Each structure stands twice: as C-alpha cells, then as structure tokens.
XYZ file of N, CA, C and O in Angstrom:
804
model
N 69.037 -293.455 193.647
C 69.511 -294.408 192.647
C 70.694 -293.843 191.876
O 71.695 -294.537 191.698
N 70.596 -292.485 191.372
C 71.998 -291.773 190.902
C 73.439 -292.410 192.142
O 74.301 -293.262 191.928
N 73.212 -291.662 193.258
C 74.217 -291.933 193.900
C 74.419 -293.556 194.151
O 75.527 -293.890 194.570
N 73.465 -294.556 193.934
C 74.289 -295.739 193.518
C 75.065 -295.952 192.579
O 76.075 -296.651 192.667
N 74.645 -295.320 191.491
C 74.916 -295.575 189.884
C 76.582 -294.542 190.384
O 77.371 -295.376 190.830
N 76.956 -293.716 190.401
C 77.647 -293.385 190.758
C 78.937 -293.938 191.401
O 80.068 -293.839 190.924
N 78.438 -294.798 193.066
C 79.391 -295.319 193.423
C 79.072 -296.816 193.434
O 79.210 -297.544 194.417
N 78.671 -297.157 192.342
C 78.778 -298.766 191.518
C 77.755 -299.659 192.575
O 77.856 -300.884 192.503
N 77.035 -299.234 193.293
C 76.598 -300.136 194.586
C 75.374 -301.309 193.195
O 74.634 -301.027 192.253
N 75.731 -302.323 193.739
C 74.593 -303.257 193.279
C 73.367 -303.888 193.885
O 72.933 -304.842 193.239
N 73.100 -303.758 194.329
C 71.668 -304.178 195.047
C 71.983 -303.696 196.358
O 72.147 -304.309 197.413
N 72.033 -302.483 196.082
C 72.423 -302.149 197.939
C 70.725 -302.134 198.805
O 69.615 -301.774 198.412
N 71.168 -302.650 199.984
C 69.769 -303.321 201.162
C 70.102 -301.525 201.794
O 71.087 -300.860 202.114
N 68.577 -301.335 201.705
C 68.205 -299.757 202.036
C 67.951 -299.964 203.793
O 67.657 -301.138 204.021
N 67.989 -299.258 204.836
C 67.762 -298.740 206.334
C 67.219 -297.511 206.668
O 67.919 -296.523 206.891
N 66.180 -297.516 206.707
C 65.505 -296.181 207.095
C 64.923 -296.289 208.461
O 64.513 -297.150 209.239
N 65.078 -295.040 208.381
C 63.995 -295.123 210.227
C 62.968 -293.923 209.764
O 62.937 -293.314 208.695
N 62.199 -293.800 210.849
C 61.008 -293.540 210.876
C 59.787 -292.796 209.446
O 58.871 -293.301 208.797
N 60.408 -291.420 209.475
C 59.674 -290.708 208.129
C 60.846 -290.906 207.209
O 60.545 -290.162 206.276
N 61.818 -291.369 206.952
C 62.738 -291.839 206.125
C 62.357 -293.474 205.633
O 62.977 -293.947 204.681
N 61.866 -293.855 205.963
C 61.258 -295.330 205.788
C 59.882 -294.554 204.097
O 59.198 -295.013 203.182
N 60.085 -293.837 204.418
C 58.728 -294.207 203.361
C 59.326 -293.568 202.304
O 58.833 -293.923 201.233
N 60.626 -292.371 202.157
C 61.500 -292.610 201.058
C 62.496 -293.900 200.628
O 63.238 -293.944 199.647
N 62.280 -294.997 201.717
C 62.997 -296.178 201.160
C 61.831 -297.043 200.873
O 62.216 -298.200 200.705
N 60.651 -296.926 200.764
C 59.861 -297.775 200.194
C 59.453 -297.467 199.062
O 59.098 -298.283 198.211
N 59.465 -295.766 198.883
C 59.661 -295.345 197.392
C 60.532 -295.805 196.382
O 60.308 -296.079 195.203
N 61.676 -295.844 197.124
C 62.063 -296.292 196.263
C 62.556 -297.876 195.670
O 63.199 -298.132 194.652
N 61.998 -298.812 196.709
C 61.273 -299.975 196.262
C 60.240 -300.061 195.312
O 60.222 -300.858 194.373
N 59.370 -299.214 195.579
C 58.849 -298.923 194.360
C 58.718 -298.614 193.247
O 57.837 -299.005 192.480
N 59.743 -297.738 192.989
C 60.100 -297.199 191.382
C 61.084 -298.396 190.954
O 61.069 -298.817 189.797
N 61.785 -298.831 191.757
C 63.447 -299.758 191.443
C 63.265 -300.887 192.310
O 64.245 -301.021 193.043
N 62.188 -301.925 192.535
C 62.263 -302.719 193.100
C 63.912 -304.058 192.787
O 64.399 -304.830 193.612
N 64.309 -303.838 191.393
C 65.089 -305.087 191.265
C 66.193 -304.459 190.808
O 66.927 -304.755 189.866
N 66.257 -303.071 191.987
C 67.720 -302.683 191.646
C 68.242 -302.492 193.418
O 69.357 -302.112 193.772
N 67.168 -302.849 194.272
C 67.376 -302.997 195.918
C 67.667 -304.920 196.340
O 67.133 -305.856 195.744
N 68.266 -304.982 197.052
C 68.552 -305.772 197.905
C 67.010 -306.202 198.924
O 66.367 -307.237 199.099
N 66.944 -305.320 199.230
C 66.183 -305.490 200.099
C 65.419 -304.059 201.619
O 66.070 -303.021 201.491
N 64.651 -303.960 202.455
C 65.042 -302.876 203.397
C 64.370 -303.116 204.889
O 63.481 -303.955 205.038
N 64.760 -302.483 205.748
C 65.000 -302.481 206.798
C 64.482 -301.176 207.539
O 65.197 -300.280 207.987
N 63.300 -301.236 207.573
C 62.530 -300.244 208.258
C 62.518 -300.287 209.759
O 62.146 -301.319 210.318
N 62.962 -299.067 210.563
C 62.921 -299.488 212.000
C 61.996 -298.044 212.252
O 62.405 -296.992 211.759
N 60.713 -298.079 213.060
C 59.640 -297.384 213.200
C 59.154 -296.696 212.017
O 59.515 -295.541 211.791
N 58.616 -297.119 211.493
C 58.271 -296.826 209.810
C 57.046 -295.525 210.380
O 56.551 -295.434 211.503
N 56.879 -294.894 209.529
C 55.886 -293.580 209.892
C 54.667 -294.685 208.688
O 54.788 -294.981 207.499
N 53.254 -295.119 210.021
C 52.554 -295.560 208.917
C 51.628 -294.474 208.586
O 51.028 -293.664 209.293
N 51.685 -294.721 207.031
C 50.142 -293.588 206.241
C 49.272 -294.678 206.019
O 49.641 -295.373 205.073
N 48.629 -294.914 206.367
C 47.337 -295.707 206.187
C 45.908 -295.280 206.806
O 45.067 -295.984 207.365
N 45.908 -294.122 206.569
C 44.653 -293.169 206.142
C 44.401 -292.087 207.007
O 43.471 -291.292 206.873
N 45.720 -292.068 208.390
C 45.600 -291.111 209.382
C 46.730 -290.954 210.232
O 47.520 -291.827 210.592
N 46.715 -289.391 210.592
C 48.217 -289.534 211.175
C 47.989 -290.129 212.802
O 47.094 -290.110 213.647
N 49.506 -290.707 212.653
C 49.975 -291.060 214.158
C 49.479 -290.096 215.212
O 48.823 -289.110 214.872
N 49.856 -290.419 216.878
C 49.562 -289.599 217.711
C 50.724 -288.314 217.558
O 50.204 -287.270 217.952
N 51.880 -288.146 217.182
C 52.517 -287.348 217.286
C 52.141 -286.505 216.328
O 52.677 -285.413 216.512
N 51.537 -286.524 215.497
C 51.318 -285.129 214.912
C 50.084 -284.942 214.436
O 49.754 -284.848 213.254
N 49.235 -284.876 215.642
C 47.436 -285.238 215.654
C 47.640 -283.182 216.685
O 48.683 -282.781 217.204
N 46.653 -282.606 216.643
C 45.481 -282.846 214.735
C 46.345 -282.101 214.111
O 46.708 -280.967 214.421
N 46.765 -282.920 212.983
C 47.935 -282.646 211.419
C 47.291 -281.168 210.943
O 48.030 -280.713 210.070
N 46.338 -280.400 211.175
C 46.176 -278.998 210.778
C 47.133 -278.403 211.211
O 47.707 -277.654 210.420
N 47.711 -278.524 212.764
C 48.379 -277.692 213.508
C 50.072 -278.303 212.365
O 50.929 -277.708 211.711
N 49.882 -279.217 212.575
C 51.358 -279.589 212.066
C 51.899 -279.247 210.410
O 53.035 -279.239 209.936
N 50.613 -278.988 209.817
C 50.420 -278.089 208.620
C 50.452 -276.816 208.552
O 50.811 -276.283 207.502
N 49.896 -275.688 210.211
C 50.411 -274.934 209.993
C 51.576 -274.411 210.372
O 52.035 -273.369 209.906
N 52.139 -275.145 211.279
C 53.250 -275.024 211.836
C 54.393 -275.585 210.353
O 55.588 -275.448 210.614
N 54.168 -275.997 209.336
C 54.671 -276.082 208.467
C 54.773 -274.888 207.391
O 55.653 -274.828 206.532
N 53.656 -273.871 207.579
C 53.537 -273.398 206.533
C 54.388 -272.125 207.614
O 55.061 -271.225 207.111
N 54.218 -272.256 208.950
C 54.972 -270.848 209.604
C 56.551 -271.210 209.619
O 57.185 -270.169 209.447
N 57.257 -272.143 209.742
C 58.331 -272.584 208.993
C 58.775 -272.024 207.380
O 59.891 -271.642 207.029
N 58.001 -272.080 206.865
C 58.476 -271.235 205.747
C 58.368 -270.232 205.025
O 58.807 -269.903 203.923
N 57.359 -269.527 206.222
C 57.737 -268.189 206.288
C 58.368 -267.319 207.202
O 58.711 -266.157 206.985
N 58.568 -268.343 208.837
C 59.895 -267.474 209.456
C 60.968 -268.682 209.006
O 61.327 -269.328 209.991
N 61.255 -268.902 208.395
C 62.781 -269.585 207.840
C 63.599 -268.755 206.930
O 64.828 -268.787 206.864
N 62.764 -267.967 206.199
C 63.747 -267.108 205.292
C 63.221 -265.874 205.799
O 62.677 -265.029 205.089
N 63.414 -265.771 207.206
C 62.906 -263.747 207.274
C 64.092 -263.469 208.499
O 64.826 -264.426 208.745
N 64.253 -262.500 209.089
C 65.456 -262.296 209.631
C 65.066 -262.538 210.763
O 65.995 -262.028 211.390
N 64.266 -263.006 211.659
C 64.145 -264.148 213.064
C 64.319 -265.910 212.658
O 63.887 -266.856 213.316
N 64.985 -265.944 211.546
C 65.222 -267.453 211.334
C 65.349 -268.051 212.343
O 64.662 -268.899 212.911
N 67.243 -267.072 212.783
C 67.869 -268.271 213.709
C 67.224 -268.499 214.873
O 67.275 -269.650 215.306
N 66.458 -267.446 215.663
C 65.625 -267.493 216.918
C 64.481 -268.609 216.272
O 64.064 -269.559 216.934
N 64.122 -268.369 215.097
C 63.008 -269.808 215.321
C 63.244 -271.196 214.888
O 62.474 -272.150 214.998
N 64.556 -271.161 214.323
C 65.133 -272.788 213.987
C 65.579 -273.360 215.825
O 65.553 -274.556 216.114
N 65.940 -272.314 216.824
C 66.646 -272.332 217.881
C 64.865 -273.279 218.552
O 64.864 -274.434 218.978
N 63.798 -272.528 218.466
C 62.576 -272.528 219.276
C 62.000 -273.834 218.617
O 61.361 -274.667 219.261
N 62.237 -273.923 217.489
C 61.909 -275.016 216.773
C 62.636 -276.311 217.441
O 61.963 -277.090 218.116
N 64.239 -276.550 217.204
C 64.664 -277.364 217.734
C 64.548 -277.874 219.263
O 64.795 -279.010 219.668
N 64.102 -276.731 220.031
C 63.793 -277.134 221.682
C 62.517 -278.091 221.334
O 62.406 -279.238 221.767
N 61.832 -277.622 220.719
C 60.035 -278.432 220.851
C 60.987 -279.852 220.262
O 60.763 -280.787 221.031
N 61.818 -280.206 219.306
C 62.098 -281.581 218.882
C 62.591 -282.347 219.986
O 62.259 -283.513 220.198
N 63.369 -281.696 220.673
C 64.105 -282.262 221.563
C 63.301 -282.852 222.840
O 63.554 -283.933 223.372
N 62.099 -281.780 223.309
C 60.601 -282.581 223.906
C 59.991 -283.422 223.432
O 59.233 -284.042 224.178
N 60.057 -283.748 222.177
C 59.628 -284.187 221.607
C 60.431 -285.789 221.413
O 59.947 -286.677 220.711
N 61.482 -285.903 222.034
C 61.977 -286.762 222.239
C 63.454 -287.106 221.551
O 64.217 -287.986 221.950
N 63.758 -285.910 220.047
C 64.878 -286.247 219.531
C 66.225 -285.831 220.114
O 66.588 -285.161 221.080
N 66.630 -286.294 219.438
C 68.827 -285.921 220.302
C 69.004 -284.668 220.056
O 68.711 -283.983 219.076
N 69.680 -284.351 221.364
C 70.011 -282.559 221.550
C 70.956 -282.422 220.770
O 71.230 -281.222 220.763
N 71.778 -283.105 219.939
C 72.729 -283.391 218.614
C 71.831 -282.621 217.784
O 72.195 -281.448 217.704
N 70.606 -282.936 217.034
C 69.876 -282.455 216.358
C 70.168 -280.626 216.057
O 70.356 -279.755 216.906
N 70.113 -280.483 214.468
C 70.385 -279.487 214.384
C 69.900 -278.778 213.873
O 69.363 -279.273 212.882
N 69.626 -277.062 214.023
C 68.596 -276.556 213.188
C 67.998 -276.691 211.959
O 66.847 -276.562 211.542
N 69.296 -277.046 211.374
C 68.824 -277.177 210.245
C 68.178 -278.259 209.395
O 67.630 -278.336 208.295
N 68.511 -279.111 210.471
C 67.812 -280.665 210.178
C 66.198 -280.190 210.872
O 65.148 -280.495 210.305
N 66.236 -279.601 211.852
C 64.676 -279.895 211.812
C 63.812 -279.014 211.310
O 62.621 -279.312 211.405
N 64.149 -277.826 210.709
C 63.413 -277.478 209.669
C 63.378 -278.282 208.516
O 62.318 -278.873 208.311
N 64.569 -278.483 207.482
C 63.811 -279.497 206.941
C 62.877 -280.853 207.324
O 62.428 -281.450 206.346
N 62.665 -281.199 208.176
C 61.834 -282.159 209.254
C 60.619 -281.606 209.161
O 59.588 -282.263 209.016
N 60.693 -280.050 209.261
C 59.299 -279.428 209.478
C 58.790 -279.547 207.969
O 57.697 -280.038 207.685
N 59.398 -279.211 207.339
C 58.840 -279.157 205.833
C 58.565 -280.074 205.473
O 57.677 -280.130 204.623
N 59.289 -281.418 206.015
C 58.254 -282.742 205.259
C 57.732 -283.444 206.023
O 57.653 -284.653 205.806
N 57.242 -282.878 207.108
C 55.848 -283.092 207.866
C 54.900 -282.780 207.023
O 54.032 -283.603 206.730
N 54.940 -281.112 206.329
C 53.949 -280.815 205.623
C 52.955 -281.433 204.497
O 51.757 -281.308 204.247
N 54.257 -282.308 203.826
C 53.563 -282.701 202.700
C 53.537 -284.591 202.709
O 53.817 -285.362 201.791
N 53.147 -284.842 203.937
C 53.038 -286.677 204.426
C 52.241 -286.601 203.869
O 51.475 -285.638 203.835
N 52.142 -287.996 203.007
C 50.277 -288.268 202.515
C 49.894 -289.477 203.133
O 50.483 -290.459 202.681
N 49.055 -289.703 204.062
C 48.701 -290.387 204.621
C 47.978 -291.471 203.913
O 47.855 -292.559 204.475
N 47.638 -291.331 203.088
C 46.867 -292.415 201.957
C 47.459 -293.004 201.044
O 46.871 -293.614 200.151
N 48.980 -292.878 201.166
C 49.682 -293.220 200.102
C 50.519 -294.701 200.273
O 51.248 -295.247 199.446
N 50.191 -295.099 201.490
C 50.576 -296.485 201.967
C 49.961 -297.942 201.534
O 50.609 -298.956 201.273
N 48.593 -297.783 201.528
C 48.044 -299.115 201.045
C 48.723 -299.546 199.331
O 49.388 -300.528 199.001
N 48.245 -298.398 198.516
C 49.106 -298.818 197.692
C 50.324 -299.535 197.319
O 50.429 -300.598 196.707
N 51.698 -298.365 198.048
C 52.612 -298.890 197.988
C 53.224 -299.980 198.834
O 54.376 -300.396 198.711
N 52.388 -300.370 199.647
C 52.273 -301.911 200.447
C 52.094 -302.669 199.061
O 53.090 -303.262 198.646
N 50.858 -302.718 198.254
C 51.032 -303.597 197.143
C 51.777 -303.703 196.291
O 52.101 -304.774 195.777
N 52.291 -302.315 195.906
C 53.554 -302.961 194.737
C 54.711 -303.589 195.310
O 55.413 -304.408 194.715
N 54.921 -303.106 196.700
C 55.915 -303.974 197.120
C 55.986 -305.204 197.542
O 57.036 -305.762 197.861
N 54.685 -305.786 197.574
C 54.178 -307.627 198.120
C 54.519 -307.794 196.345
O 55.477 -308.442 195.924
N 53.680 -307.182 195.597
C 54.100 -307.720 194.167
C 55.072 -307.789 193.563
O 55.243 -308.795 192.874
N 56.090 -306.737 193.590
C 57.613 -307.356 193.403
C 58.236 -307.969 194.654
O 59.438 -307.730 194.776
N 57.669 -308.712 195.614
C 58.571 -309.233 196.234
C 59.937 -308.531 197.056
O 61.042 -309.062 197.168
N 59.670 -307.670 197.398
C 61.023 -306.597 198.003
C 60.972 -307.425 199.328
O 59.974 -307.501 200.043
N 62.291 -308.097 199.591
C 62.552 -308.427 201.081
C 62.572 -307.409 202.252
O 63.454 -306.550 202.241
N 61.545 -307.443 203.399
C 61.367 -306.205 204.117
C 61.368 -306.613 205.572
O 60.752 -307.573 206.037
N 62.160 -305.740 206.254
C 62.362 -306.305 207.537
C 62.031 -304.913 208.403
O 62.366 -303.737 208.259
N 61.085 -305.737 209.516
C 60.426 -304.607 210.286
C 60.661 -304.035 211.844
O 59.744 -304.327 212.612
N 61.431 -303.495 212.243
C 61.340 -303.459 213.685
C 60.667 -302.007 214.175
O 60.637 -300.917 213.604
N 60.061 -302.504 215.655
C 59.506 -301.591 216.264
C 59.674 -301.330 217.672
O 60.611 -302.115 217.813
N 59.532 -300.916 218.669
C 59.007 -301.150 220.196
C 58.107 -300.626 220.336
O 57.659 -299.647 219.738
N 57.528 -301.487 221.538
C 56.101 -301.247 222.073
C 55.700 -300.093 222.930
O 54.597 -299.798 223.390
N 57.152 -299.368 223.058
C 57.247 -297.958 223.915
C 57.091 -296.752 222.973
O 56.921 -295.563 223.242
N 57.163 -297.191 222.163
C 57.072 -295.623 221.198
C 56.182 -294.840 221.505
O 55.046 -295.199 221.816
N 56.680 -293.350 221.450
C 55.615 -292.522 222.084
C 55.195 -291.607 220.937
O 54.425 -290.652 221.046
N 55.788 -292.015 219.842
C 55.243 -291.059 218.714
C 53.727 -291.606 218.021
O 52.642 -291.078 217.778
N 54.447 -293.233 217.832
C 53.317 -293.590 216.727
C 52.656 -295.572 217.318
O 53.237 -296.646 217.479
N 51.426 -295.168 217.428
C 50.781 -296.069 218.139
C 51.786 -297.747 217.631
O 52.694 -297.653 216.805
N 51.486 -298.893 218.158
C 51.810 -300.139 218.067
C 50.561 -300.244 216.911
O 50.930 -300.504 215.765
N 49.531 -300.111 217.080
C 48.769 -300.809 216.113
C 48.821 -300.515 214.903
O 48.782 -301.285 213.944
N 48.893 -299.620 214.909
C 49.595 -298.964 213.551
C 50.897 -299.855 212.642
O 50.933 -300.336 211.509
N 52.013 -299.775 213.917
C 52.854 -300.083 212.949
C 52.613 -301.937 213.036
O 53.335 -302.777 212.498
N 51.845 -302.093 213.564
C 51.398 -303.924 213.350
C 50.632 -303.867 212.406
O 50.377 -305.039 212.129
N 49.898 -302.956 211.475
C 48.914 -303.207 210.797
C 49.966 -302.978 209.487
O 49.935 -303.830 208.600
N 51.015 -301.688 209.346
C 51.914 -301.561 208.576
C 52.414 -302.596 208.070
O 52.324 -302.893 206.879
N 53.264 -303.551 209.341
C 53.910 -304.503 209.455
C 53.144 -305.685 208.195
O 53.333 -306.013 207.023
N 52.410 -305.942 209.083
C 51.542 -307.035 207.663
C 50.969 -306.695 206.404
O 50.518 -307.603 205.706
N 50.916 -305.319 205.953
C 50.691 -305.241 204.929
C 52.008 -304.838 203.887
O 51.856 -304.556 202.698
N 53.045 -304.866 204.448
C 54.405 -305.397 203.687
C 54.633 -306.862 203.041
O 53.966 -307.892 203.127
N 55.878 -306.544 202.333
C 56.422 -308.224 201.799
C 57.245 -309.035 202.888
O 57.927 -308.391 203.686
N 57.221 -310.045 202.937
C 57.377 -311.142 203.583
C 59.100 -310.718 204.328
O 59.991 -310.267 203.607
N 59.304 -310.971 205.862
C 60.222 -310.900 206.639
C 60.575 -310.527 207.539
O 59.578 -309.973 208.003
N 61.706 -310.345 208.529
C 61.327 -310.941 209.636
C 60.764 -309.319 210.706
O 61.209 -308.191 210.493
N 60.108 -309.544 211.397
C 59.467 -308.966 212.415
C 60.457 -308.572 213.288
O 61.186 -309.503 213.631
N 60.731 -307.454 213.779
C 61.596 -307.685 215.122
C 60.871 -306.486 216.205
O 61.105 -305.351 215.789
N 59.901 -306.508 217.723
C 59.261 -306.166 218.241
C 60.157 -306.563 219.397
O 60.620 -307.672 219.664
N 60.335 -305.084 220.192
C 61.335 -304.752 221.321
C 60.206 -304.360 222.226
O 59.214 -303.845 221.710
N 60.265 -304.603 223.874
C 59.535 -304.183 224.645
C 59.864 -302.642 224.712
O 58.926 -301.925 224.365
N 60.762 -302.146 225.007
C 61.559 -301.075 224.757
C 62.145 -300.674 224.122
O 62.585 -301.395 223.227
N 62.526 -299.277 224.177
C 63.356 -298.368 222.945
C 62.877 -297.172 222.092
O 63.505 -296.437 221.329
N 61.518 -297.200 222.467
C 60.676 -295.826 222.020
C 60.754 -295.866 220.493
O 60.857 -296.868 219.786
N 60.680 -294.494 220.093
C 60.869 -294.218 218.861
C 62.115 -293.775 218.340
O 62.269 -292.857 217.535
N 63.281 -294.720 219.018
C 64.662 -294.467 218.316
C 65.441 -295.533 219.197
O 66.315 -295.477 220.062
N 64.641 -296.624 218.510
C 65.562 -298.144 218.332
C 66.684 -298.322 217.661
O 67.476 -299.142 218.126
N 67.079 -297.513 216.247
C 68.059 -297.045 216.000
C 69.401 -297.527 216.825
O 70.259 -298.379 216.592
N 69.067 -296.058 218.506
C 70.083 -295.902 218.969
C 69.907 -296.642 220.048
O 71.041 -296.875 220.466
N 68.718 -297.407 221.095
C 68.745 -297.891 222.150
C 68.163 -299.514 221.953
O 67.498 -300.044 222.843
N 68.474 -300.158 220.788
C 68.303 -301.003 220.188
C 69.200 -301.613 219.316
O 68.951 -302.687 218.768
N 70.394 -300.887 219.133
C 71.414 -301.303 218.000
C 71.506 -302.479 217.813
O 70.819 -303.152 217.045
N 72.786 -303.004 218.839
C 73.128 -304.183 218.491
C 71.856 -305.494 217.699
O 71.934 -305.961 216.563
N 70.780 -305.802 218.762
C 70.090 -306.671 218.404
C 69.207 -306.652 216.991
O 68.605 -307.534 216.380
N 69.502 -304.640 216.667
C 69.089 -304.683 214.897
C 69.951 -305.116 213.791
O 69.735 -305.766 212.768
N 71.275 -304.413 214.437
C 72.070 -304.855 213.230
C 72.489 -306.082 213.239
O 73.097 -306.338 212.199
N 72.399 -307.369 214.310
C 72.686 -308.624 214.101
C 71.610 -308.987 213.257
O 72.004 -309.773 212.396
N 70.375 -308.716 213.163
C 69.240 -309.213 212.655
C 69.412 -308.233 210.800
O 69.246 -308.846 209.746
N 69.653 -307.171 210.840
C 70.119 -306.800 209.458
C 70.973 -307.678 208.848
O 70.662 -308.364 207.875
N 71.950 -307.678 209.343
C 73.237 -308.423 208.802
C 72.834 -310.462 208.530
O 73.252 -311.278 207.708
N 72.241 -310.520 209.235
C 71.468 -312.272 208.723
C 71.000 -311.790 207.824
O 71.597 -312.187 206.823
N 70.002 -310.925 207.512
C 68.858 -310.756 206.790
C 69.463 -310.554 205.260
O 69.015 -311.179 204.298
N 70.219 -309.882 205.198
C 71.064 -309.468 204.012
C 71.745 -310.471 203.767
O 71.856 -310.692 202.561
N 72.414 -311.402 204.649
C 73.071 -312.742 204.577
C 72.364 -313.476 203.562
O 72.754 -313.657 202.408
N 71.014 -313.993 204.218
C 70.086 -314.895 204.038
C 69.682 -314.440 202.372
O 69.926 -315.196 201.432
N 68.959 -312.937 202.185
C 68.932 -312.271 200.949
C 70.018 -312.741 199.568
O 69.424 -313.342 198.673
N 71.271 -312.550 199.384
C 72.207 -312.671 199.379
C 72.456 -314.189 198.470
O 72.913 -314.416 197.350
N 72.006 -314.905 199.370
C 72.185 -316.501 199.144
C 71.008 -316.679 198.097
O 71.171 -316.863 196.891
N 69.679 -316.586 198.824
C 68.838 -317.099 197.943
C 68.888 -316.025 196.300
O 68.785 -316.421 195.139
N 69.007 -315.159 196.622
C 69.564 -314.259 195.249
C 70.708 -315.083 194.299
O 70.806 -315.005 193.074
N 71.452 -315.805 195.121
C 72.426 -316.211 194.201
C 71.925 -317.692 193.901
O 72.342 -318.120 192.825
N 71.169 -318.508 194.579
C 70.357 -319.205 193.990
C 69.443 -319.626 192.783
O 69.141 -320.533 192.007
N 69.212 -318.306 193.177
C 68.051 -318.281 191.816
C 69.244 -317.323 190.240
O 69.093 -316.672 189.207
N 70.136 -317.798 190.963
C 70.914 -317.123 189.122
C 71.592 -315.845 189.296
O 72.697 -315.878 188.754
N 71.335 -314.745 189.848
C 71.309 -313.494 190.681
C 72.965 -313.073 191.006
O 73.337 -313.513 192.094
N 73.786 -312.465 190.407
C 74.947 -311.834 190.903
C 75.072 -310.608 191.809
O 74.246 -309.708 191.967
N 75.433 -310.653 191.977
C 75.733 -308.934 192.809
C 75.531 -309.360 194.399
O 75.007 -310.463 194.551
N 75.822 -308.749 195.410
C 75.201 -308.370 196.836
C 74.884 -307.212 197.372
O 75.085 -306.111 196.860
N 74.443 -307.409 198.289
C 73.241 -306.124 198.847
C 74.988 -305.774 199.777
O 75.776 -306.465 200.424
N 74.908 -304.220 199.314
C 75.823 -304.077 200.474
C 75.349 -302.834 201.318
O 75.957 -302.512 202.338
C-alpha cells in the first residue's frame, strides 16, 4: 500500500499467482476499498492442510529451517545452487534464481494453513471483486482444493483451463489477460456507477 501511496495508483486491481495470491488477499483484507479488485491464478489454498506439493509439511519445515542455517554459512552458494535444481524438478523456470528460491524456501516455512476460511470471509464481506483461474493439470496443488478455494471467495468470474499446470501465468497468458482486462473493465464501470472515481490500473 506504501508503494501505491507513493506512485499515486488508485484502486490498483492486484495479480498474484500461486503463494503470492495470499499476500494479495491480505491485502484485501487490511485495504479492501483501497483495491480494485484481484486476480488470483493458482492460489496456494490454506484451508486446513497443505497441498500435495509440500506434503508431509514437517519435511518442508525442515528443509526450511536447514535453509537458514546453510544460507548464511560459507556452503551458501553450493546450497542455493542444490536448492534451485530441486525447484526446477519441481517444475519452476530454469530462469529462477537462487536467490528467489531461498526466499521461496523461507516462506514455505511460515504458510498457515488455517488462515484461509477466515480471510475468505472478510473478503465476501467487503465485497472485493475476485477472479479465479486454475488448470486441471496442476501438479502442485490438487483441483479440489482450489474449487473449494474458488467458492469460498467473493463473487467472479471462474476461469478453469484443461491445461497449463501450475504456471498458467506463462502457458495460459493470452486467454488470462483478455479475461483480466474485461474484468477490470467491467469493475471500473460499475465503480463509477455507484459514485466511485478513480480506476483500477
């Protein structure tokens, strides 16, 4: 919210993907009627247990806690290097960089899996326009999951790809961002309807 306030944004419509989705629902939550709206594409659901990708979450806890203690010892770079191979099996872009997935590792550590039902309700209660996409290929985090996610959000539109895994993002673009860009359209209007200046940009 600083860096809006900063560069003047007014109801800027938030895009997160996966474990970044639940810092944009946070912050629907604290600032619901200072967002536009958001656009979750494979949302990491917490609703009382982790996904298949990081089952059983002990290991992924301690593999969190050995992250930060070989991260600052002098085999860093050999284990940010060993670290990033397992991401890349793991399905992310060989772009990916050490240093992104240690921090990755570190906030694996502290997911709260119980912290979703809640903030599903404050966000049906302020009304946050929320738009959901997924595919049915994802190999991280089950479909039922994110269908159960899906409906316990605020009202909008669904978008369910046969394909594209868990980075629709990139093998899904076009048909997201045509569906963002209505969505924010549509947002937009009825905002200015009801009295409402500014746009989601």
């Amino acid at each position: 919210l600083e860096i809006c306030d900063k560069m003047k944004l007014d109801r800027p419509f938030l895009l997160a993907h996966s474990l970044g989705c639940q810092v944009a629902m946070n912050i629907g939550v604290a600032a619901p009627a200072r967002i536009g709206g958001m656009a979750l594409l494979n949302p990491v659901p917490c609703l009382g247990k982790p996904h298949r990708m990081i089952r059983p979450y002990w290991f992924v806890r301690f593999g969190g806690w050995l992250n930060d203690l070989l991260d600052r010892s002098p085999t860093r770079k050999v284990w940010r290097s060993s670290l990033r191979l397992l991401w890349i099996l793991w399905g992310f872009t060989n772009r990916i960089s050490g240093e992104e997935v240690a921090h990755g590792q570190r906030r694996l550590k502290y997911v709260d899996f119980w912290a979703q039902p809640q903030r599903s309700a404050r966000l049906k209660e302020a009304k946050v326009p929320t738009l959901v996409c997924w595919a049915k290929d994802d190999p991280m985090i089950e479909e039922e999951m994110l269908h159960e996610l899906s409906q316990s959000l605020p009202g909008g539109p669904r978008l369910v790809f046969a394909t594209g895994g868990h980075f629709i993002n990139k093998h899904q673009a076009g048909p997201i961002a045509a569906a963002v860009v209505d969505f924010i359209a549509l947002n937009d209007m009825k905002h200015a309807a009801a009295g409402g200046d500014g746009h989601c940009l």
